[in-house]
Coordinates of C-alpha atoms in Angstrom, one line a residue:
M977 CA 0.0 0.4 0.2
H978 CA 2.7 2.4 0.7
T979 CA 4.6 1.0 -2.1
T980 CA 1.7 2.1 -4.0
V981 CA 1.1 5.6 -2.7
L982 CA 5.2 6.5 -3.1
R983 CA 5.4 5.8 -7.0
A984 CA 2.2 7.6 -7.6
I985 CA 3.5 10.5 -5.9
W986 CA 7.0 10.2 -7.7
R987 CA 4.7 10.2 -10.8
W988 CA 3.2 13.6 -9.8
T989 CA 6.2 15.3 -9.1
T990 CA 10.0 16.5 -10.5
P991 CA 13.4 16.3 -8.3
L992 CA 13.2 20.4 -8.6
D993 CA 10.2 20.5 -7.3
L994 CA 11.1 18.2 -4.4
A995 CA 14.3 20.6 -4.1
I996 CA 11.7 23.1 -3.6
A997 CA 9.6 21.3 -1.0
G998 CA 13.0 20.6 0.7
G999 CA 14.5 23.9 0.8
I1000 CA 11.5 25.5 2.1
G1001 CA 11.2 22.4 4.7
A1002 CA 14.4 22.2 6.1
W1003 CA 14.0 26.3 6.6
A1004 CA 11.1 25.9 8.2
V1005 CA 12.4 23.3 10.9
V1006 CA 15.8 25.3 11.6
E1007 CA 13.4 28.3 12.2
A1008 CA 11.7 25.5 14.9
M1009 CA 14.6 24.2 16.2
L1010 CA 16.5 27.5 16.9
V1011 CA 14.4 31.0 17.3
P1012 CA 12.3 30.9 20.3
A1013 CA 9.0 30.0 20.0
A1014 CA 6.4 28.7 22.6
A1015 CA 5.0 26.4 20.5
P1016 CA 7.8 24.8 18.3
L1017 CA 6.3 21.5 18.2
R1018 CA 3.2 23.4 16.0
Q1019 CA 5.5 25.3 14.0
L1020 CA 7.4 22.5 13.1
V1021 CA 4.0 21.1 11.5
F1022 CA 3.3 24.0 10.1
G1023 CA 6.4 24.4 8.1
V1024 CA 5.7 20.9 7.0
A1025 CA 1.7 21.8 5.9
I1026 CA 3.6 24.6 4.1
S1027 CA 6.8 23.0 2.2
A1028 CA 5.8 19.3 1.4
P1029 CA 2.1 19.7 -0.6
L1030 CA 4.9 22.1 -3.0
A1031 CA 6.0 18.5 -4.2
V1032 CA 3.2 18.2 -6.0
R1033 CA 2.9 21.8 -7.5
R1034 CA 2.3 20.8 -10.9
R1035 CA -0.1 18.3 -10.9
F1036 CA -2.1 19.6 -8.6
P1037 CA -1.7 23.6 -8.9
A1038 CA -5.0 24.8 -7.4
T1039 CA -5.0 22.6 -4.8
V1040 CA -2.2 23.3 -3.3
M1041 CA -2.7 26.5 -3.1
L1042 CA -5.9 26.1 -1.4
T1043 CA -3.9 23.9 0.9
V1044 CA -1.0 26.3 2.1
A1045 CA -3.6 29.1 2.3
V1046 CA -6.0 27.2 4.2
A1047 CA -2.5 25.8 6.4
L1048 CA -1.6 29.8 7.0
V1049 CA -4.8 31.1 8.1
V1050 CA -5.7 28.0 10.6
H1051 CA -1.8 28.9 12.4
A1052 CA -2.1 32.0 12.3
A1053 CA -5.9 32.3 13.7
V1054 CA -4.0 29.6 17.2
A1055 CA -0.1 31.5 17.5
G1056 CA -1.6 34.7 16.4
A1057 CA 2.0 36.2 17.6
D1058 CA 3.9 33.5 18.8
A1059 CA 4.3 32.8 14.7
T1060 CA 7.8 32.8 13.9
F1061 CA 8.3 31.1 10.1
N1062 CA 7.5 33.3 6.9
P1063 CA 5.0 31.3 4.4
F1064 CA 5.7 34.1 1.8
P1065 CA 7.9 31.8 -0.2
S1066 CA 5.9 29.0 -1.0
L1067 CA 2.9 31.4 -1.4
L1068 CA 4.9 33.1 -4.4
V1069 CA 5.9 29.3 -5.7
A1070 CA 2.0 28.3 -5.5
T1071 CA 1.4 31.9 -7.4
Y1072 CA 4.0 31.0 -10.0
T1073 CA 2.9 27.8 -10.0
V1074 CA -1.2 28.7 -11.0
A1075 CA 0.2 31.5 -13.1
E1076 CA 1.7 28.8 -15.3
R1077 CA -0.2 25.4 -14.9
V1078 CA -3.7 26.7 -15.2
R1079 CA -5.4 27.0 -18.6
E1080 CA -8.4 29.2 -17.8
L1081 CA -7.6 32.8 -17.0
W1082 CA -10.3 33.9 -14.8
L1083 CA -9.1 31.4 -12.6
S1084 CA -5.4 31.4 -12.6
V1085 CA -6.1 35.5 -12.0
A1086 CA -8.9 34.4 -8.9
L1087 CA -6.1 32.1 -7.8
G1088 CA -3.3 34.4 -7.8
L1089 CA -4.9 36.5 -5.6
V1090 CA -5.4 34.0 -3.1
P1091 CA -2.0 34.9 -1.0
V1092 CA -2.6 38.8 -1.4
A1093 CA -6.2 37.9 0.5
T1094 CA -4.0 34.6 2.2
M1095 CA -1.3 37.3 3.8
L1096 CA -3.4 40.0 4.6
A1097 CA -6.1 38.4 6.5
A1098 CA -2.9 36.3 9.1
H1099 CA -1.4 40.1 9.2
L1100 CA -4.9 40.8 10.7
L1101 CA -4.6 38.0 12.5
G1102 CA -1.8 39.5 14.3
Y1103 CA 0.2 36.7 12.8
F1104 CA 3.7 39.5 11.6
G1105 CA 2.6 41.4 15.2
S1106 CA 0.6 44.2 15.0
P1107 CA -2.9 43.7 13.1
G1108 CA -2.6 47.0 11.6
I1109 CA -2.3 47.0 7.8
E1110 CA -0.1 49.3 6.0
N1111 CA -0.4 50.3 2.5
A1112 CA 3.6 50.3 2.1
G1113 CA 2.8 46.7 3.4
V1114 CA 0.3 45.9 0.8
A1115 CA 2.2 47.5 -1.8
F1116 CA 5.0 45.0 -1.0
L1117 CA 2.9 42.5 -1.5
M1118 CA 1.1 42.8 -4.4
F1119 CA 4.3 43.7 -5.9
F1120 CA 6.4 40.4 -5.5
V1121 CA 2.9 38.2 -5.9
S1122 CA 1.9 40.2 -8.9
G1123 CA 5.9 39.5 -10.3
A1124 CA 5.3 35.9 -9.8
W1125 CA 2.1 35.6 -11.5
A1126 CA 3.2 37.5 -15.0
A1127 CA 6.1 35.2 -14.7
G1128 CA 4.1 32.6 -14.5
R1129 CA 2.0 33.7 -17.2
I1130 CA 4.7 34.3 -19.9
V1131 CA 6.5 31.0 -19.2
R1132 CA 2.7 29.2 -20.2
A1133 CA 2.6 31.5 -23.5
R1134 CA 5.7 30.8 -24.3
S1135 CA 5.2 27.0 -23.8
M1136 CA 2.0 27.3 -25.7
S1137 CA 3.7 28.6 -28.4
L1138 CA 6.4 26.1 -28.9
Q1139 CA 4.2 23.2 -28.3
R1140 CA 2.0 25.0 -31.7
V1141 CA 5.0 25.0 -33.5
A1142 CA 5.9 21.5 -32.9
A1143 CA 2.1 20.9 -34.3
G1144 CA 2.6 21.9 -36.7
A1145 CA 5.7 20.7 -37.5
H1146 CA 3.9 17.3 -36.5
V1147 CA 1.4 17.9 -39.1
Q1148 CA 4.1 19.2 -42.1
A1149 CA 5.6 16.4 -41.0
S1150 CA 2.2 13.4 -41.7
E1151 CA 1.7 15.8 -44.2
A1152 CA 4.5 14.6 -46.3
A1153 CA 5.0 11.5 -44.7
A1154 CA 1.6 11.0 -46.3
S1155 CA 2.1 12.6 -49.9
E1156 CA 5.2 10.4 -50.0
R1157 CA 3.3 7.6 -49.6
R1158 CA 0.6 8.5 -51.8
R1159 CA 3.9 8.8 -54.8
I1160 CA 5.2 5.2 -53.6
A1161 CA 1.7 3.7 -54.1
R1162 CA 1.7 5.2 -57.7
E1163 CA 5.2 3.9 -58.2
L1164 CA 4.1 0.6 -57.1
H1165 CA 1.3 0.6 -59.0
D1166 CA 3.3 1.3 -62.5
I1167 CA 5.5 -1.2 -61.7
V1168 CA 3.6 -4.5 -60.6
A1169 CA 0.4 -3.1 -62.8
H1170 CA 2.7 -2.9 -66.1
S1171 CA 5.3 -6.1 -65.5
L1172 CA 2.3 -8.5 -64.3
S1173 CA 0.1 -7.6 -67.3
I1174 CA 3.2 -8.2 -69.7
V1175 CA 3.9 -11.7 -67.6
S1176 CA 0.2 -12.2 -67.9
L1177 CA -0.2 -11.5 -72.1
Q1178 CA 3.4 -13.0 -72.7
A1179 CA 2.4 -16.0 -70.8
A1180 CA -1.3 -16.7 -72.3
A1181 CA 0.9 -15.5 -76.1
A1182 CA 3.6 -18.7 -74.9
E1183 CA 1.0 -20.8 -73.9
Q1184 CA -0.8 -20.6 -77.2
F1185 CA 2.0 -21.2 -79.5
L1186 CA 3.8 -23.8 -77.0
E1187 CA 2.8 -27.0 -79.3
R1188 CA 2.3 -25.8 -82.6
D1189 CA 5.1 -22.7 -82.9
P1190 CA 7.9 -23.4 -80.0
A1191 CA 10.3 -20.8 -81.1
R1192 CA 7.9 -18.3 -81.5
A1193 CA 6.4 -19.7 -77.8
R1194 CA 10.4 -19.2 -76.5
T1195 CA 9.9 -15.2 -78.0
H1196 CA 7.0 -15.1 -75.4
L1197 CA 8.7 -16.3 -72.4
E1198 CA 12.0 -14.5 -72.8
L1199 CA 9.8 -11.0 -73.2
T1200 CA 8.1 -12.6 -69.8
R1201 CA 11.7 -13.7 -68.2
R1202 CA 13.0 -9.4 -68.9
T1203 CA 9.6 -8.2 -68.1
A1204 CA 9.7 -9.7 -64.9
Q1205 CA 13.8 -9.3 -63.6
S1206 CA 13.1 -5.8 -64.7
A1207 CA 10.1 -5.1 -62.5
L1208 CA 12.2 -6.4 -59.5
D1209 CA 14.5 -4.8 -59.6
E1210 CA 12.7 -2.1 -60.1
M1211 CA 10.9 -2.6 -56.8
R1212 CA 13.9 -3.9 -55.3
H1213 CA 14.9 0.1 -55.9
L1214 CA 12.2 1.5 -54.5
L1215 CA 11.8 -0.3 -51.2
E1216 CA 15.6 0.6 -50.5
V1217 CA 15.3 3.9 -50.9
L1218 CA 12.7 3.6 -47.9
R1219 CA 15.4 2.0 -45.8
E1220 CA 17.7 5.1 -45.5
S1221 CA 20.7 3.3 -43.8
E1222 CA 20.3 1.0 -46.8
A1223 CA 19.2 3.6 -49.7
S1224 CA 20.3 3.6 -53.0
Y1225 CA 19.7 6.5 -54.5
A1226 CA 19.9 5.3 -58.6
P1227 CA 18.2 7.9 -61.0
Q1228 CA 14.5 7.1 -61.9
P1229 CA 13.2 6.2 -65.8
G1230 CA 12.8 9.7 -67.8
L1231 CA 13.0 10.5 -71.0
S1232 CA 15.6 8.7 -72.3
A1233 CA 14.6 5.4 -71.2
L1234 CA 11.4 5.5 -73.2
P1235 CA 13.0 3.7 -76.5
A1236 CA 13.4 0.9 -74.0
L1237 CA 10.2 1.2 -73.3
I1238 CA 8.3 0.9 -76.8
A1239 CA 11.0 -1.6 -77.8
G1240 CA 9.6 -4.0 -75.7
T1241 CA 5.7 -3.2 -76.6
E1242 CA 7.5 -4.4 -79.8
D1243 CA 8.4 -7.4 -78.8
A1244 CA 4.7 -7.7 -78.1
G1245 CA 4.1 -8.2 -81.3
H1246 CA 2.6 -4.2 -81.7
R1247 CA 3.9 -2.1 -84.3
C1248 CA 5.0 1.4 -82.6
E1249 CA 6.0 4.7 -84.3
M1250 CA 7.6 6.8 -82.0
Q1251 CA 9.1 10.0 -82.6
I1252 CA 11.0 12.2 -78.8
D1253 CA 12.1 14.8 -79.3
D1254 CA 15.7 16.4 -78.0
V1255 CA 13.1 18.2 -75.0
R1256 CA 15.0 19.7 -71.4
V1257 CA 12.8 19.6 -68.6
S1258 CA 12.8 18.7 -64.5
D1259 CA 14.0 15.0 -63.2
G1260 CA 10.5 14.6 -62.0
C1261 CA 8.6 16.2 -65.1
A1262 CA 10.3 13.4 -67.5
L1263 CA 9.3 10.3 -64.5
A1264 CA 6.0 12.1 -64.6
A1265 CA 6.0 11.4 -68.6
Y1266 CA 7.4 7.8 -68.2
R1267 CA 4.9 6.1 -65.9
I1268 CA 1.9 7.7 -68.2
V1269 CA 3.6 6.7 -71.4
Q1270 CA 4.5 3.7 -69.8
E1271 CA 0.5 3.3 -68.5
A1272 CA -0.7 3.7 -71.5
L1273 CA 1.2 1.3 -73.1
T1274 CA 0.4 -0.8 -70.8
N1275 CA -3.5 -0.6 -71.4
V1276 CA -2.7 -1.0 -75.1
R1277 CA -1.2 -4.1 -74.6
K1278 CA -4.4 -5.8 -72.2
H1279 CA -6.9 -4.1 -73.8
A1280 CA -5.9 -3.9 -77.6
P1281 CA -3.3 -6.7 -78.7
G1282 CA -1.6 -6.5 -81.6
A1283 CA -2.4 -2.6 -82.6
D1284 CA -0.1 -0.1 -83.9
V1285 CA 0.7 2.4 -81.9
R1286 CA 1.9 5.7 -82.2
V1287 CA 3.9 7.9 -79.6
L1288 CA 4.9 11.4 -79.8
V1289 CA 6.9 13.6 -76.9
Q1290 CA 7.6 16.9 -77.6
Q1291 CA 7.8 20.3 -76.4
G1292 CA 7.0 23.7 -77.2
D1293 CA 6.0 27.1 -75.4
G1294 CA 6.6 25.8 -72.1
V1295 CA 5.0 22.5 -72.3
L1296 CA 6.3 18.8 -72.4
S1297 CA 3.1 16.8 -74.9
V1298 CA 2.8 13.0 -74.3
N1299 CA 0.7 11.3 -77.5
V1300 CA -0.3 7.9 -76.5
E1301 CA -2.2 6.7 -79.7
N1302 CA -3.5 3.0 -80.8
G1303 CA -5.9 1.6 -84.0
P1304 CA -7.7 -1.1 -83.7
A1305 CA -6.9 -4.4 -81.8
A1306 CA -5.7 -6.7 -84.9
H1307 CA -6.6 -10.0 -82.1
R1308 CA -9.1 -10.7 -79.1
S1309 CA -7.8 -9.7 -75.8
T1310 CA -7.6 -12.4 -74.0
T1311 CA -6.4 -10.7 -70.6
V1312 CA -8.8 -9.8 -67.3
E1313 CA -9.9 -6.2 -66.6
G1314 CA -8.0 -4.2 -64.9
S1315 CA -7.6 -2.3 -61.7
G1316 CA -9.3 0.9 -62.7
F1317 CA -6.5 3.3 -61.3
G1318 CA -4.0 3.5 -64.8
I1319 CA -6.0 6.5 -65.8
P1320 CA -7.1 8.5 -62.5
G1321 CA -3.2 7.6 -61.7
M1322 CA -1.6 9.2 -65.4
A1323 CA -4.1 12.6 -64.9
E1324 CA -2.9 12.3 -60.7
R1325 CA 0.9 12.4 -62.0
A1326 CA -0.1 15.1 -64.6
R1327 CA -2.0 17.5 -61.6
V1328 CA 1.3 17.0 -59.2
Y1329 CA 3.1 18.8 -61.9
G1330 CA 0.0 21.1 -62.4
G1331 CA -0.8 19.5 -65.8
T1332 CA -3.9 18.1 -67.5
L1333 CA -4.8 14.9 -68.8
E1334 CA -7.1 13.2 -71.2
A1335 CA -8.4 9.5 -72.3
G1336 CA -10.8 8.4 -74.8
P1337 CA -11.5 6.4 -77.4
T1338 CA -10.7 8.0 -80.8
G1339 CA -12.5 6.8 -84.3
R1340 CA -10.1 3.7 -84.8
G1341 CA -8.6 3.2 -81.3
W1342 CA -7.8 5.2 -78.0
S1343 CA -5.7 8.1 -77.2
V1344 CA -3.9 9.5 -74.4
R1345 CA -2.4 13.6 -74.2
A1346 CA -0.4 14.9 -71.5
S1347 CA 0.3 18.3 -71.2
L1348 CA 2.9 19.0 -68.6
P1349 CA 4.1 22.0 -67.8
T1350 CA 8.0 22.4 -68.1
A1351 CA 10.7 23.1 -65.6
V1352 CA 13.8 23.6 -67.4
P1353 CA 17.1 23.0 -64.8
R1354 CA 19.4 25.9 -65.2

């Protein structure tokens, strides 16, 4: 039982508060022992009564203030002029605490007036000698009490300001983390959706040609293997970036990687025409353009197998234009329906860089058109 109480008190206090309470208590003990008094034991009890509560002042500021005030008034009524210990330091510490800890201003002000009323009441009871009240004494009392209260309020205001700054920084960090998670989700979708779609298509094609054209089936299987390996390499790079201690900061694919991407589409049985101008854009814009082309070509393979494809990447008037158009499918698609995130994902990538994206059917097939404002590196 006693151990539980001590643990609870220890959670409610700090070494500084224990030092303050111990210091004032020691002063009370010294006065009770050295200064002549009619009832030294009573003086000792009073000294403990107004010093010990200060150990938990931060946890119970209002209760500590009222406890010290009541102890002073009761002792003044009982001891009168025989009292020797001055409780003023305890009252100042309690005043500072209620100003620094109590949130409501009106309650903090009310509790700040308690020491003044208590000291005046004790003086009227003869605790400090003659019961008369001098203007100089009242001014002295108000000066120190108001100073202690103001100091506590200033510390509280500064602490609240720092907390708001920390909260703002936390919100910004959370938003940044959420934005990064969304970016990673888009990257994973692009990598996985594109690669698995190609693997599925090539595996299905290899299955069709396995018996009647083994050489062609091997071609599709080889493309399947290369696509799967490429997807593993990209995913490994993306996951390594998440581990800062093992991060690999190799550049993300950009416009220079488009020919290889289009070559993979040609290997899958599509006749491709491409026109990629020599443009200068930011790495982020180049990555967005690459992913848009990648997703568009994935959709062509899934929904228009064997269709002719035309890819145009041009820069002009501060805009990077990305166009991917395909004709009608050469044969029936054998794939299942997609996730439905492809076009929204492309539109989101364009929006992130202040661009736009349009996707829809044409007279013969499908078209994806993106416009991305360029940021030319200096």
